């Protein structure tokens, strides 16, 4: 676990002016500011173990290398804080189904459904300090791609464990090497085809199992078809030691595959 004084919450890393693609990396970090750490009831050993399970380890490296390898450099929006601070991809209200297991925008339970924060914890300060600025900045990043290129393509880069964890609401379905999360409005068939072609040699892709949907800022969600999006969930045994170990030889191949997805949707 790394506890920092107050690192930047997120970072927008510019790509080519004519690229519509935004690689979104929301869950790769482990950093927790001290003031946030004090509200978590786990001891340091248990918190370290929880970070191993909940962090999408090395996905920032995958996105960074993919951006370097792509023919047209995509933009990157990277969360620099752990999702145990806030999860920027959750709804901050009753629309979020993961609230049922204590994992809404501010988690109160762990991946194993143990107590993370006290029941009386007030999520509002964390929502205001971290969630809303992140959402605004991501909205502005997408708006920037729309203004520059007339469209925006969000590729949401995640990973997931080989075996289902207790918090998963839909963990009983297939767990392919790459799960592609889609949205009825924002994921056109062309985007899925590009991803399936790029990941064709990894052993198979699946749709919306065990995780479904994809991230689109609420200002555009359901209303602006110029914003397209795909969630890329990479099964962790394809590139790393689980639950929170080092990357392995599969990482290079995945970096090239994500770059191929970027190339397939940039033109």
Tab-separated table of C-alpha atoms in Angstrom, residues 25 39 149 162 180 257:
chain	number	residue	atom	x	y	z
A	25	UNK	CA	-7.782	3.920	-16.852
A	39	UNK	CA	-11.732	6.441	7.525
A	149	UNK	CA	-12.646	15.459	-34.347
A	162	UNK	CA	-9.655	-15.407	-12.914
A	180	UNK	CA	-15.990	-6.650	-23.732
A	257	UNK	CA	-3.495	-5.788	-28.887
